[in-house]
Amino acid sequence: QVANLTLVSSACDIVSTAYASTKESHPYIRSVCDAAEKGVKNVTEATASCVQPVLTTLEPHVAAASEYASKGLDKLGEKLPYLQKPVEQIISDTKEQISSRVTDAKDAVSS
């Protein structure tokens, strides 16, 4: 549910695009990133079989915690409308607010 928040989703897209662009632009960084990705994949595969029995045992508790967290995220989304906006829009809105405040301050000083 967190990944579906517009702010989080757009931030992930920005980071993913920057990561891919950096890998393509810099061969040395690409080799390091490829090695890191391979390592993470191997660790994930190795851990999955060990963790599965524990997850099965904890499944009812995880489901309850997930439901509770989901309700909390819904309330947070209501109180913080910025979570429903993409990063670009938040930056744009912030620039507009700052510009407006600076203009107001200039006008106040001028008069």
Short mmCIF file of C-alpha atoms in Angstrom, two decimals:
data_model
loop_
_atom_site.label_atom_id
_atom_site.label_comp_id
_atom_site.label_asym_id
_atom_site.label_seq_id
_atom_site.Cartn_x
_atom_site.Cartn_y
_atom_site.Cartn_z
CA GLN A 1 0.00 0.00 0.00
CA VAL A 2 2.90 2.35 0.72
CA ALA A 3 4.27 1.75 -2.78
CA ASN A 4 0.90 2.79 -4.23
CA LEU A 5 1.08 6.25 -2.65
CA THR A 6 1.66 8.72 -5.48
CA LEU A 7 4.56 10.41 -3.69
CA VAL A 8 6.35 7.13 -2.99
CA SER A 9 5.66 5.74 -6.45
CA SER A 10 6.93 8.84 -8.25
CA ALA A 11 10.01 9.01 -6.00
CA CYS A 12 10.78 5.35 -6.78
CA ASP A 13 10.41 6.07 -10.50
CA ILE A 14 12.84 9.00 -10.23
CA VAL A 15 15.40 6.93 -8.33
CA SER A 16 15.01 4.00 -10.72
CA THR A 17 15.49 6.24 -13.75
CA ALA A 18 18.56 7.88 -12.20
CA TYR A 19 20.00 4.46 -11.30
CA ALA A 20 19.51 3.10 -14.82
CA SER A 21 20.91 6.26 -16.39
CA THR A 22 23.97 6.19 -14.13
CA LYS A 23 24.59 2.52 -14.93
CA GLU A 24 24.40 3.23 -18.66
CA SER A 25 26.63 6.31 -18.49
CA HIS A 26 29.44 4.94 -16.32
CA PRO A 27 30.87 1.49 -17.14
CA TYR A 28 32.75 1.14 -13.84
CA ILE A 29 29.65 1.92 -11.82
CA ARG A 30 27.68 -0.51 -14.02
CA SER A 31 29.99 -3.39 -13.12
CA VAL A 32 29.74 -2.59 -9.40
CA CYS A 33 25.94 -2.29 -9.62
CA ASP A 34 25.67 -5.55 -11.58
CA ALA A 35 27.73 -7.36 -8.95
CA ALA A 36 25.63 -5.86 -6.14
CA GLU A 37 22.39 -6.83 -7.90
CA LYS A 38 23.64 -10.38 -8.39
CA GLY A 39 24.63 -10.59 -4.71
CA VAL A 40 21.23 -9.33 -3.54
CA LYS A 41 19.49 -11.81 -5.83
CA ASN A 42 21.55 -14.73 -4.49
CA VAL A 43 20.99 -13.73 -0.86
CA THR A 44 17.27 -13.32 -1.48
CA GLU A 45 16.99 -16.74 -3.09
CA ALA A 46 19.01 -18.39 -0.34
CA THR A 47 17.02 -16.73 2.44
CA ALA A 48 13.58 -17.35 0.95
CA SER A 49 13.58 -21.07 1.68
CA CYS A 50 14.78 -20.52 5.27
CA VAL A 51 12.30 -17.76 6.02
CA GLN A 52 9.22 -19.42 4.51
CA PRO A 53 8.49 -21.74 7.49
CA VAL A 54 8.76 -18.78 9.88
CA LEU A 55 6.45 -16.67 7.70
CA THR A 56 3.89 -19.45 7.58
CA THR A 57 3.88 -19.61 11.38
CA LEU A 58 3.62 -15.84 11.74
CA GLU A 59 1.10 -15.33 8.93
CA PRO A 60 -1.92 -14.52 11.17
CA HIS A 61 0.13 -11.98 13.12
CA VAL A 62 1.54 -10.44 9.96
CA ALA A 63 -1.97 -10.16 8.49
CA ALA A 64 -3.23 -8.38 11.62
CA ALA A 65 -0.27 -6.00 11.64
CA SER A 66 -0.74 -5.35 7.94
CA GLU A 67 -4.41 -4.49 8.40
CA TYR A 68 -3.57 -2.16 11.28
CA ALA A 69 -0.82 -0.48 9.22
CA SER A 70 -3.18 -0.13 6.27
CA LYS A 71 -5.73 1.72 8.38
CA GLY A 72 -2.96 3.96 9.72
CA LEU A 73 -1.79 4.74 6.19
CA ASP A 74 -5.34 5.62 5.16
CA LYS A 75 -5.59 8.11 8.02
CA LEU A 76 -2.15 9.49 7.24
CA GLY A 77 -3.16 9.96 3.60
CA GLU A 78 -6.20 11.96 4.70
CA LYS A 79 -4.12 14.23 6.94
CA LEU A 80 -1.21 14.67 4.52
CA PRO A 81 -2.54 15.34 1.02
CA TYR A 82 1.03 15.66 -0.28
CA LEU A 83 1.26 11.86 -0.14
CA GLN A 84 -1.19 11.78 -3.04
CA LYS A 85 0.92 14.10 -5.23
CA PRO A 86 3.95 13.24 -7.37
CA VAL A 87 7.35 14.59 -6.39
CA GLU A 88 7.45 16.95 -9.38
CA GLN A 89 4.19 18.60 -8.34
CA ILE A 90 5.34 19.00 -4.73
CA ILE A 91 8.55 20.67 -5.92
CA SER A 92 6.60 22.92 -8.26
CA ASP A 93 4.09 23.87 -5.55
CA THR A 94 6.91 24.60 -3.10
CA LYS A 95 8.70 26.83 -5.63
CA GLU A 96 5.45 28.72 -6.26
CA GLN A 97 4.84 29.22 -2.53
CA ILE A 98 8.39 30.48 -1.97
CA SER A 99 8.17 32.78 -4.97
CA SER A 100 4.85 34.15 -3.74
CA ARG A 101 6.26 34.78 -0.24
CA VAL A 102 9.32 36.54 -1.67
CA THR A 103 7.10 38.70 -3.86
CA ASP A 104 4.88 39.54 -0.87
CA ALA A 105 7.97 40.44 1.16
CA LYS A 106 9.31 42.66 -1.66
CA ASP A 107 5.96 44.40 -1.95
CA ALA A 108 5.83 44.95 1.81
CA VAL A 109 9.35 46.42 1.86
CA SER A 110 8.62 48.61 -1.17
CA SER A 111 5.51 50.12 0.37
#
